[in-house]
Amino acid sequence: MMFGALRAVDDVSLEVQAGHVHSLIGPNGAGKTTAFNCISGVCRPAGGQVLLNGADVTGWPSHRLVSAGMARTFQITKVFGELTVLENVALATRSRMGCNLQVWGSARGRTDATAQAAEILKLLGLDGSADATADHLAHGDKRVLEIAIALALRPTVLLLDEPTAGMSTGETQRAAELIRSIAQRTSVLLVEHDMEMVLGISDIITVMTQGRVIASGPPAVVSADTRVQDAYLGAVDAWST
Ligand SMILES: Nc1ncnc2c1ncn2[C@@H]1O[C@H](COP(=O)(O)OP(=O)(O)OP(=O)(O)O)[C@@H](O)[C@H]1O
Ligand SMILES: [Mg+2]
């Protein structure tokens, strides 16, 4: 990906396996979000390919990617503050069913959407807040609602860019457990700065600096890599926890 003369992401290759939490980490400005944007259709890479379940989806617009099975919280999320938590998720479920207009409009379709939404809330531990209006949720719960809305689209892969930003320690721990459990059904590609969390929940970690991948592998291998340690010299404490 080029921004003027700046090559923000260069020759980055990563493969997210089914059932995995795959984390993308690196210092500020490493190109993580840009790589995410290339994968999720926000910007078109100058070169390279994005494959989803074997199909070439390079440069596809987001709505097509969503139908093909790729969901991303920051981009597709639309939380309606005055609607309840359940209604927010049911809307996403219905939008997925939207390809079938008859189902969408029918009472049966509405009941199905609500039942599926309730199931997702239960899975994410938000069922206790189902009838609360979204505006009244605590920050951490609001972020979980965003994940619930993304999951309502039944993606095969879910992209999360710093989902724990602004969360308390307790909320972060809960989010970590959630992401781990989501991966049983939906692969997760995660950008995250909380190193303890990344080391704890990832199957594979890809490390970027200055637009390039410098290491990729299981947490134990990546954290023992001297190039990675060098890149994180300023944050050595995070690695020793
Ligand atoms: N729209 C843009 N125009 C010009 N340069 C950009 C643009 N977006 C990002 N960059 C540059 O591209 C590089 C990669 O940025 P990117 O946001 O992808 O990094 P990041 O790894 O996500 O960082 P952070 O951890 O701070 O979120 C940086 O040098 C950044 O300044
Ligand atoms: Mg970023």
Short mmCIF file of C-alpha atoms and ligand atoms in Angstrom, two decimals:
data_model
loop_
_atom_site.label_atom_id
_atom_site.label_comp_id
_atom_site.label_asym_id
_atom_site.label_seq_id
_atom_site.Cartn_x
_atom_site.Cartn_y
_atom_site.Cartn_z
CA MET A 1 0.00 0.00 0.00
CA MET A 2 1.45 3.38 -1.00
CA PHE A 3 0.66 6.75 0.58
CA GLY A 4 2.41 9.08 -1.87
CA ALA A 5 6.01 7.91 -1.79
CA LEU A 6 5.56 6.07 1.52
CA ARG A 7 5.27 2.32 1.24
CA ALA A 8 3.18 1.74 4.37
CA VAL A 9 2.81 -2.03 3.93
CA ASP A 10 5.29 -3.96 1.83
CA ASP A 11 5.28 -7.64 0.96
CA VAL A 12 3.16 -8.60 3.96
CA SER A 13 1.82 -12.12 3.79
CA LEU A 14 -0.31 -13.79 6.41
CA GLU A 15 -2.77 -16.66 6.48
CA VAL A 16 -5.48 -16.94 9.10
CA GLN A 17 -6.31 -20.59 9.78
CA ALA A 18 -9.81 -21.75 10.68
CA GLY A 19 -10.37 -21.76 14.42
CA HIS A 20 -7.39 -19.52 15.11
CA VAL A 21 -6.92 -16.26 16.89
CA HIS A 22 -4.23 -14.67 14.73
CA SER A 23 -2.77 -11.46 16.10
CA LEU A 24 -1.03 -8.71 14.18
CA ILE A 25 1.26 -6.67 16.40
CA GLY A 26 3.97 -4.07 16.05
CA PRO A 27 4.99 -0.62 17.21
CA ASN A 28 2.93 2.47 16.36
CA GLY A 29 3.01 3.23 12.65
CA ALA A 30 4.13 -0.30 11.74
CA GLY A 31 1.33 -0.61 9.18
CA LYS A 32 -1.10 -2.85 11.05
CA THR A 33 -4.22 -0.78 10.37
CA THR A 34 -3.15 -0.22 6.76
CA ALA A 35 -2.76 -3.98 6.31
CA PHE A 36 -6.24 -4.42 7.84
CA ASN A 37 -7.62 -1.81 5.46
CA CYS A 38 -6.14 -3.62 2.46
CA ILE A 39 -7.59 -6.94 3.61
CA SER A 40 -11.03 -5.57 4.43
CA GLY A 41 -11.53 -3.54 1.27
CA VAL A 42 -11.16 -0.07 2.81
CA CYS A 43 -8.26 0.64 0.49
CA ARG A 44 -7.00 -1.16 -2.55
CA PRO A 45 -3.45 -2.50 -2.33
CA ALA A 46 -1.06 -1.47 -5.12
CA GLY A 47 -0.10 -5.13 -5.42
CA GLY A 48 -0.83 -8.50 -3.90
CA GLN A 49 -3.89 -10.60 -3.31
CA VAL A 50 -6.52 -11.18 -0.66
CA LEU A 51 -8.04 -14.67 -0.61
CA LEU A 52 -11.13 -15.56 1.41
CA ASN A 53 -12.03 -19.23 1.67
CA GLY A 54 -9.97 -19.76 -1.46
CA ALA A 55 -11.67 -17.05 -3.53
CA ASP A 56 -9.82 -13.96 -4.75
CA VAL A 57 -11.54 -10.99 -3.07
CA THR A 58 -8.83 -8.38 -3.66
CA GLY A 59 -10.29 -4.88 -3.79
CA TRP A 60 -13.86 -5.99 -3.13
CA PRO A 61 -16.08 -3.39 -1.48
CA SER A 62 -16.95 -4.06 2.16
CA HIS A 63 -20.57 -5.10 1.62
CA ARG A 64 -19.48 -7.83 -0.80
CA LEU A 65 -16.82 -8.99 1.63
CA VAL A 66 -19.45 -9.19 4.36
CA SER A 67 -21.64 -11.43 2.21
CA ALA A 68 -18.60 -13.56 1.40
CA GLY A 69 -17.87 -14.04 5.11
CA MET A 70 -15.54 -11.27 6.28
CA ALA A 71 -16.72 -8.93 9.02
CA ARG A 72 -14.84 -6.10 10.61
CA THR A 73 -16.05 -4.28 13.70
CA PHE A 74 -14.90 -0.72 13.15
CA GLN A 75 -16.26 -0.45 9.66
CA ILE A 76 -19.57 -2.22 9.51
CA THR A 77 -20.63 -1.40 13.04
CA LYS A 78 -23.61 0.81 13.42
CA VAL A 79 -24.86 0.90 16.97
CA PHE A 80 -28.20 2.64 17.30
CA GLY A 81 -28.02 4.24 20.73
CA GLU A 82 -31.77 4.59 21.24
CA LEU A 83 -32.55 0.99 20.31
CA THR A 84 -32.15 -1.89 22.74
CA VAL A 85 -29.16 -4.19 22.65
CA LEU A 86 -31.33 -7.01 21.31
CA GLU A 87 -32.85 -4.80 18.60
CA ASN A 88 -29.39 -3.72 17.46
CA VAL A 89 -28.25 -7.30 16.95
CA ALA A 90 -31.58 -8.36 15.42
CA LEU A 91 -31.22 -5.60 12.82
CA ALA A 92 -27.86 -7.06 11.76
CA THR A 93 -29.34 -10.56 11.65
CA ARG A 94 -32.16 -9.28 9.46
CA SER A 95 -29.76 -7.45 7.18
CA ARG A 96 -27.98 -10.77 6.62
CA MET A 97 -31.35 -12.35 5.80
CA GLY A 98 -32.04 -9.32 3.59
CA CYS A 99 -31.05 -11.20 0.47
CA ASN A 100 -34.39 -12.93 0.88
CA LEU A 101 -36.91 -10.09 0.98
CA GLN A 102 -39.88 -12.31 1.69
CA VAL A 103 -38.25 -13.70 4.80
CA TRP A 104 -37.13 -10.23 5.83
CA GLY A 105 -40.59 -8.77 5.72
CA SER A 106 -42.47 -11.64 7.27
CA ALA A 107 -43.41 -12.01 10.91
CA ARG A 108 -41.66 -15.36 10.87
CA GLY A 109 -38.47 -13.68 9.63
CA ARG A 110 -38.66 -11.15 12.44
CA THR A 111 -39.09 -13.86 15.07
CA ASP A 112 -36.17 -15.82 13.65
CA ALA A 113 -33.95 -12.76 13.61
CA THR A 114 -34.79 -11.98 17.23
CA ALA A 115 -34.19 -15.56 18.33
CA GLN A 116 -30.82 -15.65 16.59
CA ALA A 117 -29.89 -12.29 18.07
CA ALA A 118 -30.78 -13.52 21.56
CA GLU A 119 -28.56 -16.54 21.02
CA ILE A 120 -25.59 -14.37 20.06
CA LEU A 121 -26.12 -12.15 23.12
CA LYS A 122 -26.12 -15.22 25.32
CA LEU A 123 -22.92 -16.46 23.72
CA LEU A 124 -21.24 -13.14 24.47
CA GLY A 125 -22.67 -12.81 27.97
CA LEU A 126 -24.72 -9.74 27.04
CA ASP A 127 -28.12 -11.40 27.49
CA GLY A 128 -28.59 -9.66 30.85
CA SER A 129 -28.54 -6.31 29.00
CA ALA A 130 -30.74 -7.40 26.06
CA ASP A 131 -33.50 -4.91 26.89
CA ALA A 132 -31.25 -2.01 27.86
CA THR A 133 -30.89 0.77 25.33
CA ALA A 134 -27.43 0.68 23.74
CA ASP A 135 -26.65 4.21 24.96
CA HIS A 136 -26.88 3.00 28.54
CA LEU A 137 -24.21 0.33 28.22
CA ALA A 138 -20.81 0.64 29.91
CA HIS A 139 -17.93 1.24 27.48
CA GLY A 140 -16.74 -2.37 27.58
CA ASP A 141 -20.24 -3.72 26.93
CA LYS A 142 -20.65 -1.34 24.00
CA ARG A 143 -17.52 -2.77 22.40
CA VAL A 144 -18.88 -6.28 22.99
CA LEU A 145 -22.15 -5.20 21.36
CA GLU A 146 -20.14 -4.16 18.30
CA ILE A 147 -18.68 -7.66 18.19
CA ALA A 148 -22.19 -9.14 18.60
CA ILE A 149 -23.42 -7.10 15.62
CA ALA A 150 -20.47 -8.30 13.53
CA LEU A 151 -21.12 -11.92 14.53
CA ALA A 152 -24.78 -11.57 13.55
CA LEU A 153 -23.50 -11.40 9.97
CA ARG A 154 -22.15 -14.94 10.46
CA PRO A 155 -18.66 -14.26 9.17
CA THR A 156 -16.05 -16.99 8.72
CA VAL A 157 -13.41 -14.47 9.71
CA LEU A 158 -13.76 -11.50 12.03
CA LEU A 159 -11.26 -8.62 11.97
CA LEU A 160 -10.84 -6.69 15.22
CA ASP A 161 -8.67 -3.57 15.33
CA GLU A 162 -7.78 -2.86 18.97
CA PRO A 163 -11.06 -4.07 20.47
CA THR A 164 -9.88 -3.46 24.05
CA ALA A 165 -8.92 0.20 23.52
CA GLY A 166 -10.28 2.17 26.47
CA MET A 167 -11.36 -0.92 28.40
CA SER A 168 -10.64 -1.47 32.09
CA THR A 169 -8.48 -4.43 33.16
CA GLY A 170 -11.56 -6.48 34.04
CA GLU A 171 -13.28 -5.65 30.75
CA THR A 172 -10.10 -6.56 28.85
CA GLN A 173 -9.92 -9.94 30.55
CA ARG A 174 -13.53 -10.62 29.68
CA ALA A 175 -12.96 -9.55 26.07
CA ALA A 176 -9.96 -11.87 25.86
CA GLU A 177 -12.05 -14.84 26.97
CA LEU A 178 -14.77 -13.86 24.51
CA ILE A 179 -12.39 -13.63 21.56
CA ARG A 180 -10.98 -17.03 22.46
CA SER A 181 -14.47 -18.57 22.52
CA ILE A 182 -15.52 -16.83 19.28
CA ALA A 183 -12.59 -18.49 17.50
CA GLN A 184 -14.22 -21.88 17.90
CA ARG A 185 -16.69 -20.84 15.21
CA THR A 186 -15.18 -17.81 13.55
CA SER A 187 -11.48 -17.20 12.89
CA VAL A 188 -10.25 -13.94 14.38
CA LEU A 189 -7.61 -11.57 13.02
CA LEU A 190 -6.73 -9.22 15.84
CA VAL A 191 -4.69 -6.03 16.12
CA GLU A 192 -3.98 -5.45 19.77
CA HIS A 193 -1.51 -3.49 21.87
CA ASP A 194 -2.09 -5.35 25.14
CA MET A 195 0.85 -7.73 24.96
CA GLU A 196 -0.20 -9.88 27.88
CA MET A 197 -3.54 -10.49 26.19
CA VAL A 198 -1.95 -11.17 22.80
CA LEU A 199 0.48 -13.70 24.26
CA GLY A 200 -2.33 -15.33 26.21
CA ILE A 201 -4.96 -15.83 23.51
CA SER A 202 -3.17 -16.06 20.14
CA ASP A 203 -2.50 -19.22 18.18
CA ILE A 204 -0.24 -17.29 15.81
CA ILE A 205 1.31 -13.85 16.15
CA THR A 206 2.58 -11.88 13.16
CA VAL A 207 4.93 -9.03 14.05
CA MET A 208 5.28 -6.00 11.79
CA THR A 209 7.70 -3.09 11.89
CA GLN A 210 7.98 -0.37 9.26
CA GLY A 211 5.50 -2.01 6.93
CA ARG A 212 7.15 -5.43 6.91
CA VAL A 213 6.67 -8.72 8.69
CA ILE A 214 9.67 -9.49 10.87
CA ALA A 215 8.38 -12.63 12.58
CA SER A 216 5.38 -14.94 12.57
CA GLY A 217 4.60 -17.99 14.67
CA PRO A 218 3.21 -19.26 17.96
CA PRO A 219 3.53 -16.91 20.98
CA ALA A 220 6.46 -18.78 22.54
CA VAL A 221 8.49 -18.67 19.32
CA VAL A 222 7.72 -15.05 18.52
CA SER A 223 8.42 -13.76 22.04
CA ALA A 224 11.81 -15.53 22.06
CA ASP A 225 12.79 -13.94 18.72
CA THR A 226 15.58 -11.42 19.22
CA ARG A 227 14.42 -9.22 16.31
CA VAL A 228 11.03 -8.95 17.94
CA GLN A 229 12.57 -8.13 21.29
CA ASP A 230 14.67 -5.44 19.61
CA ALA A 231 11.60 -3.94 17.96
CA TYR A 232 9.95 -3.77 21.36
CA LEU A 233 12.97 -2.48 23.24
CA GLY A 234 10.91 0.32 24.70
CA ALA A 235 8.31 -2.14 25.94
CA VAL A 236 10.48 -4.93 27.31
CA ASP A 237 8.38 -5.06 30.48
CA ALA A 238 5.35 -6.12 28.49
CA TRP A 239 7.20 -9.16 27.22
CA SER A 240 8.46 -10.26 30.60
CA THR A 241 4.97 -10.55 32.11
N1 LIG B 1 -4.03 8.04 5.09
C1 LIG B 1 -2.70 8.07 5.24
N2 LIG B 1 -1.96 8.95 4.53
C2 LIG B 1 -0.60 9.00 4.66
N3 LIG B 1 0.10 8.19 5.47
C3 LIG B 1 -0.59 7.29 6.21
C4 LIG B 1 -2.02 7.18 6.14
N4 LIG B 1 -2.43 6.19 6.99
C5 LIG B 1 -1.31 5.72 7.56
N5 LIG B 1 -0.20 6.36 7.09
C6 LIG B 1 1.19 6.06 7.44
O1 LIG B 1 1.41 4.69 7.16
C7 LIG B 1 2.20 4.08 8.17
C8 LIG B 1 1.45 2.92 8.79
O2 LIG B 1 0.35 3.41 9.56
P1 LIG B 1 -0.74 2.47 10.26
O3 LIG B 1 -1.82 3.34 10.77
O4 LIG B 1 -1.11 1.37 9.35
O5 LIG B 1 0.11 1.89 11.49
P2 LIG B 1 -0.39 1.03 12.75
O6 LIG B 1 0.57 -0.11 12.83
O7 LIG B 1 -1.82 0.71 12.66
O8 LIG B 1 -0.10 2.02 13.95
P3 LIG B 1 -0.89 2.21 15.37
O9 LIG B 1 -0.33 1.15 16.28
O10 LIG B 1 -0.45 3.58 15.81
O11 LIG B 1 -2.35 2.09 15.13
C9 LIG B 1 2.59 5.19 9.15
O12 LIG B 1 3.84 5.70 8.76
C10 LIG B 1 1.48 6.20 8.94
O13 LIG B 1 1.95 7.50 9.28
MG MG B 2 -3.53 1.13 13.87
#
